[in-house]
PDB file of N, CA, C and O in Angstrom:
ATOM      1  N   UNK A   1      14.750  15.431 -14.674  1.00 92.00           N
ATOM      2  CA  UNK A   1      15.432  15.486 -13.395  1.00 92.00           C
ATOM      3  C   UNK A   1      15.118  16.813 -12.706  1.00 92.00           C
ATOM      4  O   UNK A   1      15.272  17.876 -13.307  1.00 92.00           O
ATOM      5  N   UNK A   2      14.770  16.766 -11.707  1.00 97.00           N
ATOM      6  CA  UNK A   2      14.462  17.929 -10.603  1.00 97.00           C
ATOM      7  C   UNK A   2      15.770  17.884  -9.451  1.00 97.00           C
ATOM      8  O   UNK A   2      16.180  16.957  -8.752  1.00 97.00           O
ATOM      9  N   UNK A   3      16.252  19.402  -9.594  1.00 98.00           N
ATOM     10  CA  UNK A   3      16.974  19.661  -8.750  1.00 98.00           C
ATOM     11  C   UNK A   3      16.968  20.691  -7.242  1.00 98.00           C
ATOM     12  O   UNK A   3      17.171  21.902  -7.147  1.00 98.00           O
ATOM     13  N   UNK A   4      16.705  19.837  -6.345  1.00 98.00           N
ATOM     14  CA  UNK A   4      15.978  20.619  -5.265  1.00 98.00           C
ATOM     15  C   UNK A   4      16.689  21.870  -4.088  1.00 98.00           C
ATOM     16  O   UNK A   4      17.611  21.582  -3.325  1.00 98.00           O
ATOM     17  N   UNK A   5      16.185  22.945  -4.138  1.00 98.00           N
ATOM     18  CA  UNK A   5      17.820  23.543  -3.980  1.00 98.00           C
ATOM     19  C   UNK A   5      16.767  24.229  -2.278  1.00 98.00           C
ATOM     20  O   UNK A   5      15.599  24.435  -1.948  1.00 98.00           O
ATOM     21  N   UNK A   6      18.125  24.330  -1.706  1.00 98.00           N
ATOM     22  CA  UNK A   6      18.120  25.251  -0.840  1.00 98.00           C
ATOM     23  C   UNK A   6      18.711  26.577  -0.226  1.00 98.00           C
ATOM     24  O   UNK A   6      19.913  26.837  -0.179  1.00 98.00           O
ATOM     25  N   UNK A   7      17.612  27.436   0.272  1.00 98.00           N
ATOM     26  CA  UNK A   7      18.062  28.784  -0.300  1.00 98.00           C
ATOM     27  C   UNK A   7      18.186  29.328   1.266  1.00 98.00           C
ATOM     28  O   UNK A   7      17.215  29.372   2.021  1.00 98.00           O
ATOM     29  N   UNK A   8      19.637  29.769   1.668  1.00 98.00           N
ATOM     30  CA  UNK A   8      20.018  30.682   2.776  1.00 98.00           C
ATOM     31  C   UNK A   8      19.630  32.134   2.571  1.00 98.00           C
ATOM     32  O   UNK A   8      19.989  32.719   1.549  1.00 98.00           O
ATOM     33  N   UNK A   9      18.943  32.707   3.464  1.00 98.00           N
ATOM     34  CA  UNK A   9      18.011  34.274   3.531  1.00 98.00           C
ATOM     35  C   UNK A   9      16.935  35.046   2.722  1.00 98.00           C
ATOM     36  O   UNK A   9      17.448  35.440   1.675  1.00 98.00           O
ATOM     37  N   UNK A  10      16.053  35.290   2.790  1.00 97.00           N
ATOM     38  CA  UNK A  10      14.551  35.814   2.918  1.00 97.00           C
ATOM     39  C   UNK A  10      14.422  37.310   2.883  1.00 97.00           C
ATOM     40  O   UNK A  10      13.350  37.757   3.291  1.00 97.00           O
ATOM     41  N   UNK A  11      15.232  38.068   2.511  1.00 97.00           N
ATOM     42  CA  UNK A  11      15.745  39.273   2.754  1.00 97.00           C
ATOM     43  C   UNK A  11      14.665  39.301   0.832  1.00 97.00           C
ATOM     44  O   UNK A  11      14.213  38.377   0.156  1.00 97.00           O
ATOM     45  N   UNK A  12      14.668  40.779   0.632  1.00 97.00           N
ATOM     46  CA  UNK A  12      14.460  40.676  -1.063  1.00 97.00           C
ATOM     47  C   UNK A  12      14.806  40.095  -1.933  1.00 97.00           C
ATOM     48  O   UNK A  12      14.088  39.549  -2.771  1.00 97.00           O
ATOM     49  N   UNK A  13      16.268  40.115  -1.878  1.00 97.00           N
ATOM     50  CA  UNK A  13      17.221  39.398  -3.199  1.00 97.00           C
ATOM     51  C   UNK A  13      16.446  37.702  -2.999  1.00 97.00           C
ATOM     52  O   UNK A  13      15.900  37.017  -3.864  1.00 97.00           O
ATOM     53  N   UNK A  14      16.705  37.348  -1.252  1.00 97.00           N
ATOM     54  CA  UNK A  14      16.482  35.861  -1.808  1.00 97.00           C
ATOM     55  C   UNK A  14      15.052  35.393  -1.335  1.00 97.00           C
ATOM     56  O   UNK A  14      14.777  34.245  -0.984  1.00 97.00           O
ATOM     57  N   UNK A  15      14.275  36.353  -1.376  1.00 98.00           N
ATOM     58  CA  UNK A  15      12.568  36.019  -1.922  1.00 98.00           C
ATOM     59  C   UNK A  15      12.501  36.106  -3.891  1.00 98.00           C
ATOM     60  O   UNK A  15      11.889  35.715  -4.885  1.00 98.00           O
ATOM     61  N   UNK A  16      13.523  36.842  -3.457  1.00 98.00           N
ATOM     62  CA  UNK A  16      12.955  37.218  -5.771  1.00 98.00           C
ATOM     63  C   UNK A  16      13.917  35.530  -6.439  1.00 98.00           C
ATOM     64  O   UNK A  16      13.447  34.871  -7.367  1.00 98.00           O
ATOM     65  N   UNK A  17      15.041  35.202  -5.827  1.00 98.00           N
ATOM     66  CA  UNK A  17      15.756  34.020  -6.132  1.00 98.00           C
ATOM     67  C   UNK A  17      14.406  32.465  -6.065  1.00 98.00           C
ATOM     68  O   UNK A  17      14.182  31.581  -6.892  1.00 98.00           O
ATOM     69  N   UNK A  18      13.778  32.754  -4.679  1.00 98.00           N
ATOM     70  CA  UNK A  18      12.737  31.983  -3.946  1.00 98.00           C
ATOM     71  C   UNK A  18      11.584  31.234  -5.146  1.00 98.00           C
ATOM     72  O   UNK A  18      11.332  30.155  -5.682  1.00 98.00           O
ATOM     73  N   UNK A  19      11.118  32.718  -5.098  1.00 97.00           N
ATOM     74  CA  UNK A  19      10.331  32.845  -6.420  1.00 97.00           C
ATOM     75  C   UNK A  19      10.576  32.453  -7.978  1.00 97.00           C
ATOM     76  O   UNK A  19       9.921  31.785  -8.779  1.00 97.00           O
ATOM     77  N   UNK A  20      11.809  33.161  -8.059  1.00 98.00           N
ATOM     78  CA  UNK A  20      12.333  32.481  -9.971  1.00 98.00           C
ATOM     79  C   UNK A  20      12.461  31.270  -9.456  1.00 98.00           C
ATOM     80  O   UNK A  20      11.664  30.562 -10.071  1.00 98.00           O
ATOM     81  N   UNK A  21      12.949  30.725  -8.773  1.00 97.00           N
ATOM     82  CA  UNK A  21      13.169  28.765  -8.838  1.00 97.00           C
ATOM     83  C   UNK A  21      11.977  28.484  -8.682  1.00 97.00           C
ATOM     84  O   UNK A  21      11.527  27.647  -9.465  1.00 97.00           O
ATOM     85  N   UNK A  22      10.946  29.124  -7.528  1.00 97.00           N
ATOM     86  CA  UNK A  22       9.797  27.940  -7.243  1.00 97.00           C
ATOM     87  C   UNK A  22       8.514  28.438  -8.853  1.00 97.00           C
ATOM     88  O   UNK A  22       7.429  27.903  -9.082  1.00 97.00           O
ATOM     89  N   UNK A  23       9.052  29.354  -9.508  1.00 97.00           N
ATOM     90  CA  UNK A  23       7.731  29.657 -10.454  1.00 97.00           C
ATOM     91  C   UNK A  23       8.407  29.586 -11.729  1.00 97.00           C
ATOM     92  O   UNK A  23       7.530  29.254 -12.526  1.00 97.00           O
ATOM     93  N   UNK A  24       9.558  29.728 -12.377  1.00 97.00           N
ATOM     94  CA  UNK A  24      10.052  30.212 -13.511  1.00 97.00           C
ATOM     95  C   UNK A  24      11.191  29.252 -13.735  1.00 97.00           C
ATOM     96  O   UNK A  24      11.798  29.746 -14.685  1.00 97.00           O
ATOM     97  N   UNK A  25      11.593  28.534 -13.501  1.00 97.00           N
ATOM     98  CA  UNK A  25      13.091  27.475 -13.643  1.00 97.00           C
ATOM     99  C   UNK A  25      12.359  26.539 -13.637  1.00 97.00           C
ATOM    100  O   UNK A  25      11.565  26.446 -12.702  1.00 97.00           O
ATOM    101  N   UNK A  26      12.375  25.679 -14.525  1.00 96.00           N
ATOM    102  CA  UNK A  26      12.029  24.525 -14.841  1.00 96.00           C
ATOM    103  C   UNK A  26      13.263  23.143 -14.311  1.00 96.00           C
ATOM    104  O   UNK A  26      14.447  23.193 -14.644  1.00 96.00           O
ATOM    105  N   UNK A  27      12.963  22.562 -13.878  1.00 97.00           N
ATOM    106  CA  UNK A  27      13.590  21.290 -13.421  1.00 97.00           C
ATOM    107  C   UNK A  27      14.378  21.387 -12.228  1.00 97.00           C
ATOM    108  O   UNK A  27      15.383  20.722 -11.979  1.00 97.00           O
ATOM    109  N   UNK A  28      13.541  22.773 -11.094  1.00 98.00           N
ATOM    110  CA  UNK A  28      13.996  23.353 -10.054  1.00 98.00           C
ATOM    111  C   UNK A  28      12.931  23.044  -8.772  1.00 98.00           C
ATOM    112  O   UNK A  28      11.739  22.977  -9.070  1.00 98.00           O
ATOM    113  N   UNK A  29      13.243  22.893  -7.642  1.00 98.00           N
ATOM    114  CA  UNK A  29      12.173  23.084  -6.916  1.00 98.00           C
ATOM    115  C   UNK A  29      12.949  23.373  -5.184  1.00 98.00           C
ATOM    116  O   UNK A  29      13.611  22.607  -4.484  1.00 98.00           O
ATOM    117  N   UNK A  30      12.508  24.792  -4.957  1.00 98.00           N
ATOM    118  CA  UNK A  30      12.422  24.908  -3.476  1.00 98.00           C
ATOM    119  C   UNK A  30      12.472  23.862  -2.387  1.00 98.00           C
ATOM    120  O   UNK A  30      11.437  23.386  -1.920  1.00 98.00           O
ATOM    121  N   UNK A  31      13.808  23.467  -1.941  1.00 98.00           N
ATOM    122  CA  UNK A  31      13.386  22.421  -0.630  1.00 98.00           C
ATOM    123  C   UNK A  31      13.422  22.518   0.492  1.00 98.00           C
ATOM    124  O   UNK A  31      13.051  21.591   1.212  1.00 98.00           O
ATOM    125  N   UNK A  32      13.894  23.705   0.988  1.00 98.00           N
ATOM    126  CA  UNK A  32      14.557  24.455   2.030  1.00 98.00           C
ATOM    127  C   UNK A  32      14.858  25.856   1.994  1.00 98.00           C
ATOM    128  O   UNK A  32      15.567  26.470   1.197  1.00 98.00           O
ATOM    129  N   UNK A  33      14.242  26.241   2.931  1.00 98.00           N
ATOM    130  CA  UNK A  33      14.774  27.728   3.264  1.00 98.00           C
ATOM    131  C   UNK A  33      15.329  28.093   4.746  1.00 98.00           C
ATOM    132  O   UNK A  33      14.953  27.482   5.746  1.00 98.00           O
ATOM    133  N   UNK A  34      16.237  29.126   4.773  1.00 98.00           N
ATOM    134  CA  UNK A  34      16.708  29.696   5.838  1.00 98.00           C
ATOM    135  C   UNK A  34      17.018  30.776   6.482  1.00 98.00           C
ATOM    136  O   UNK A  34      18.191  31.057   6.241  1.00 98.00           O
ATOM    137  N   UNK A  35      16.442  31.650   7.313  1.00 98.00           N
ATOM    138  CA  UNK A  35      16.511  33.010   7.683  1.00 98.00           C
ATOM    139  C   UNK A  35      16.676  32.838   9.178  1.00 98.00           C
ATOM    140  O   UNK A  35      16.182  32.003   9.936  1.00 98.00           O
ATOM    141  N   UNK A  36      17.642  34.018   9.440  1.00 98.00           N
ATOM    142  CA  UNK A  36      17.683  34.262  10.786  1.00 98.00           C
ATOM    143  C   UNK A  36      16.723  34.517  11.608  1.00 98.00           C
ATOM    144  O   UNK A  36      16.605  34.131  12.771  1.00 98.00           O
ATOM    145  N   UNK A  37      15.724  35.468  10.715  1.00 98.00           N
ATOM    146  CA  UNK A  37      14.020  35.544  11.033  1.00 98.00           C
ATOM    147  C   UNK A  37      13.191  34.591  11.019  1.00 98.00           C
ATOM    148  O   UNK A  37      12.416  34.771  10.080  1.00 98.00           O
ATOM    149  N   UNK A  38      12.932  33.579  11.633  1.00 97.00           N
ATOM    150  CA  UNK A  38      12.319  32.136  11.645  1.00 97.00           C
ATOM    151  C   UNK A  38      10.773  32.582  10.835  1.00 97.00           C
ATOM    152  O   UNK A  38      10.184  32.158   9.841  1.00 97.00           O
ATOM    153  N   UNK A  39      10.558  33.453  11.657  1.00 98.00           N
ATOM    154  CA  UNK A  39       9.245  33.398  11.384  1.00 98.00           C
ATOM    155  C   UNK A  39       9.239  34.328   9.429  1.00 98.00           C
ATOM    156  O   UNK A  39       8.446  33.813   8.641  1.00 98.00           O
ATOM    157  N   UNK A  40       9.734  35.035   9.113  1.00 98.00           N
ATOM    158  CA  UNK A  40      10.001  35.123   8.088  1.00 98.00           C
ATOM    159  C   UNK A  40      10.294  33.996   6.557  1.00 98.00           C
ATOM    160  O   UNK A  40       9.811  33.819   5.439  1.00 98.00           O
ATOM    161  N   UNK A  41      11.325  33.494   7.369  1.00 98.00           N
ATOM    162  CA  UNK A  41      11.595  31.916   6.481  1.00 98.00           C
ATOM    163  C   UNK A  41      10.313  30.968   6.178  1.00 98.00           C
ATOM    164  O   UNK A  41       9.947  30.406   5.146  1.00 98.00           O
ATOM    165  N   UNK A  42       9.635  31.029   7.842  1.00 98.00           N
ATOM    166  CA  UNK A  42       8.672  29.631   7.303  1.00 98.00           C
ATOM    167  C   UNK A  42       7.576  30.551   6.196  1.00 98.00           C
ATOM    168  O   UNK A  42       7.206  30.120   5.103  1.00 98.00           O
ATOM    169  N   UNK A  43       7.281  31.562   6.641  1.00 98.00           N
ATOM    170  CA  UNK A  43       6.336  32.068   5.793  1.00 98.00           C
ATOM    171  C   UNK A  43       6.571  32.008   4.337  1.00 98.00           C
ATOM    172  O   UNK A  43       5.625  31.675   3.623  1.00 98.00           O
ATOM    173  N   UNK A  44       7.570  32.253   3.875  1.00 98.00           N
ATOM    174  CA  UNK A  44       7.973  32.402   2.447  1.00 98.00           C
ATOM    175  C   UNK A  44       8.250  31.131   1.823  1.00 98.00           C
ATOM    176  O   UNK A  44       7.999  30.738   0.684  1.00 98.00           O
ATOM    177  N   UNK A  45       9.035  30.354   3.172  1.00 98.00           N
ATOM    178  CA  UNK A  45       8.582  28.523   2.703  1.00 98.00           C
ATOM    179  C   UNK A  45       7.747  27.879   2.520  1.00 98.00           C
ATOM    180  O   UNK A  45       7.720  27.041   1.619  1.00 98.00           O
ATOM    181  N   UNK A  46       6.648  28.141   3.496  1.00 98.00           N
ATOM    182  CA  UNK A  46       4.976  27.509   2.793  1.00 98.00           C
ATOM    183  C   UNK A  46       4.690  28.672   1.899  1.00 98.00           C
ATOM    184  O   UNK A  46       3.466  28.646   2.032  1.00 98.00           O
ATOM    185  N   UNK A  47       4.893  29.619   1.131  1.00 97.00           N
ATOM    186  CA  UNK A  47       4.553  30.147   0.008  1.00 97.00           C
ATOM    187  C   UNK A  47       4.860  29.302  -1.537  1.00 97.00           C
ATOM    188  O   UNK A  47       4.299  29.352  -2.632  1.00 97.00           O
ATOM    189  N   UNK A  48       5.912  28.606  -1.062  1.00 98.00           N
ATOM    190  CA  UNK A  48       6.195  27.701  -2.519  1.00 98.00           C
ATOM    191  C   UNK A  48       6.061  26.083  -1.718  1.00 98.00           C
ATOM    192  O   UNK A  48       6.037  25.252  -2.626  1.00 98.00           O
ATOM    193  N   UNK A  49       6.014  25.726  -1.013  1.00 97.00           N
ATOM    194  CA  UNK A  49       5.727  24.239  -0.254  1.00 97.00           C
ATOM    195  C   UNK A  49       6.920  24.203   0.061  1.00 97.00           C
ATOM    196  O   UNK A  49       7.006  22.976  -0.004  1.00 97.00           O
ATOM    197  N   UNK A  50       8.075  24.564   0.394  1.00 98.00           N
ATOM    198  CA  UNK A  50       9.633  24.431   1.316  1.00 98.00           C
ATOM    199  C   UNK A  50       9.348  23.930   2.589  1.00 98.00           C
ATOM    200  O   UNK A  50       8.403  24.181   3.337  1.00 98.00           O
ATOM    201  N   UNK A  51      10.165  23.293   2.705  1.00 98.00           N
ATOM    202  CA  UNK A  51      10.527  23.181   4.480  1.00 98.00           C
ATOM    203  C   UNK A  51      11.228  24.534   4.813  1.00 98.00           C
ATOM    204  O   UNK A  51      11.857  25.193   3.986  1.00 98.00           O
ATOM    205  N   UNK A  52      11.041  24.880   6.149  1.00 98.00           N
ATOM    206  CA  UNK A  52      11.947  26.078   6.958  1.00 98.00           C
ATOM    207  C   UNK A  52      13.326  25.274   7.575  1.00 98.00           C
ATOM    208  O   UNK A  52      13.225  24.413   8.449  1.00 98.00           O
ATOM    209  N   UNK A  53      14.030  25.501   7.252  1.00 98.00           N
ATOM    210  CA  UNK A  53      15.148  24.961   8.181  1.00 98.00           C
ATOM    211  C   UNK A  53      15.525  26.239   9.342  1.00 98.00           C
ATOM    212  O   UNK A  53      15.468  27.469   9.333  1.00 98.00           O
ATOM    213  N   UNK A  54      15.900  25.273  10.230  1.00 97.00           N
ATOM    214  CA  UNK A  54      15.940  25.701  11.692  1.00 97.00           C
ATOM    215  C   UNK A  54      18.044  26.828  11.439  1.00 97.00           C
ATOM    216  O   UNK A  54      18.697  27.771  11.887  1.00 97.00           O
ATOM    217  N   UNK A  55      18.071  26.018  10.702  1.00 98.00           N
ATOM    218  CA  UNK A  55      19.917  26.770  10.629  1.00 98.00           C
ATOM    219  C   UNK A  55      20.559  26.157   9.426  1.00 98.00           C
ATOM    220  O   UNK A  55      20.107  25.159   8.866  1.00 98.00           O
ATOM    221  N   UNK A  56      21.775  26.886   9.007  1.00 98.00           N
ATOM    222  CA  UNK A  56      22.261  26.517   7.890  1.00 98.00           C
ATOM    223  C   UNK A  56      22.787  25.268   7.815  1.00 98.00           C
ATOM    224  O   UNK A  56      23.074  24.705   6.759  1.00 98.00           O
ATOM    225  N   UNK A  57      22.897  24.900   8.707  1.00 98.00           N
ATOM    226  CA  UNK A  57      23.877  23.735   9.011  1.00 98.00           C
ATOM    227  C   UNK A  57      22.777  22.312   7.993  1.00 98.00           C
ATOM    228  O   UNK A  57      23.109  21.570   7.068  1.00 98.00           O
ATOM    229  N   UNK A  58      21.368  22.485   8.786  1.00 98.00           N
ATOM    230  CA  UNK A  58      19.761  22.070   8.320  1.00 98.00           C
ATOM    231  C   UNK A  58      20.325  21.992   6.690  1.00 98.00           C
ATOM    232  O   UNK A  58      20.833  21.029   6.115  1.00 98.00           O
ATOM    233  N   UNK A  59      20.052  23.309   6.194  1.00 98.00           N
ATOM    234  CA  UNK A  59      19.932  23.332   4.912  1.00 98.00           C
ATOM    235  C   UNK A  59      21.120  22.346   3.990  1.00 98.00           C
ATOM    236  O   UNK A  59      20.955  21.506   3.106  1.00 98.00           O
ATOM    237  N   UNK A  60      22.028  22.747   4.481  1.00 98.00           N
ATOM    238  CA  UNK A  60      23.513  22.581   3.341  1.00 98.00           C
ATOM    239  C   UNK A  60      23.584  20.781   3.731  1.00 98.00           C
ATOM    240  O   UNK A  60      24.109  20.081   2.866  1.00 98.00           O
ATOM    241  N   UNK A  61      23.120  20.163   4.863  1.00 97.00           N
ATOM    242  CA  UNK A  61      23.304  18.930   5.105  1.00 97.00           C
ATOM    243  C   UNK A  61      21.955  18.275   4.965  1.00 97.00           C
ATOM    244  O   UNK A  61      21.774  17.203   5.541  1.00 97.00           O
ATOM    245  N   UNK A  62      21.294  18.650   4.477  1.00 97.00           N
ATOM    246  CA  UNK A  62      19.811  17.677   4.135  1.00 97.00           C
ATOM    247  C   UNK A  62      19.999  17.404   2.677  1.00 97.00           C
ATOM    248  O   UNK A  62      20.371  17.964   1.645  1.00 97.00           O
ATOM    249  N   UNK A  63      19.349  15.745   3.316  1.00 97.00           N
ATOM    250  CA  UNK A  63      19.543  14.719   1.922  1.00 97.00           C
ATOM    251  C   UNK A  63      18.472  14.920   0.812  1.00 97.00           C
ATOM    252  O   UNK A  63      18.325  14.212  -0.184  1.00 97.00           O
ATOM    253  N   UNK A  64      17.444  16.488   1.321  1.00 96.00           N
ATOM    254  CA  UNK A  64      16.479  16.739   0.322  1.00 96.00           C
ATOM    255  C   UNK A  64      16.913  17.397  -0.515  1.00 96.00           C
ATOM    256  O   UNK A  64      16.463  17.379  -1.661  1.00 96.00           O
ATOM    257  N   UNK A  65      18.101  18.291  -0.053  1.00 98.00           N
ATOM    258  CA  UNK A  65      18.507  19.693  -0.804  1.00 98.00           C
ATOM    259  C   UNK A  65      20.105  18.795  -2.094  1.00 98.00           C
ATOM    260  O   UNK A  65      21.104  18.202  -1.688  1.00 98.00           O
ATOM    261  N   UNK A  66      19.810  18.997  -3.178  1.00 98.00           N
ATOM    262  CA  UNK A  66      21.349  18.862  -4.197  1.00 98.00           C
ATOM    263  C   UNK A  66      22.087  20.202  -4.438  1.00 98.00           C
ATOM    264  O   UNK A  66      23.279  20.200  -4.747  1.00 98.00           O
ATOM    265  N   UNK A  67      21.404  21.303  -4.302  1.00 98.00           N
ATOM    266  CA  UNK A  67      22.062  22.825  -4.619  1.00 98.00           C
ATOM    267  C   UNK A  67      21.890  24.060  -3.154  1.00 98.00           C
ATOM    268  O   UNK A  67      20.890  24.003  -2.438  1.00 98.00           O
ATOM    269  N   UNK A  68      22.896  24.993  -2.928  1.00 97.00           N
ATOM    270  CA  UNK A  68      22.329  25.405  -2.156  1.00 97.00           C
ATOM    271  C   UNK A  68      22.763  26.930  -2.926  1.00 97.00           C
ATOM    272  O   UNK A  68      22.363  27.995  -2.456  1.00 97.00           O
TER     273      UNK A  68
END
């Protein structure tokens, strides 16, 4: 079972969070990300294959994301 999580801010803490789920957690996978910095978010989202979500609202209510 894969649990697809989505991750609110792009700041350090949640690039290093970004990273342990999309490289090191097993039965985890990046489905969403979200930063106030758009252009920040998408970048770090196509770094692991994420979607960028446009706002939190995006993240916490998409039927891709089970964890946020």
């Amino acid at each position: 079972m894969v649990v697809n999580v989505g991750v609110i801010g792009t700041g350090m803490i949640g690039t290093e969070h970004i990273e342990s789920l999309a490289h090191h957690t097993g039965g985890a996978r990046v489905a969403a990300v979200f930063d106030v910095d758009s252009d920040r978010a998408g970048e770090v989202a196509s770094n692991v294959g994420a979607a960028a979500a446009s706002s939190i609202s995006e993240v916490v209510r998409s039927d891709e994301v089970d964890a946020v």
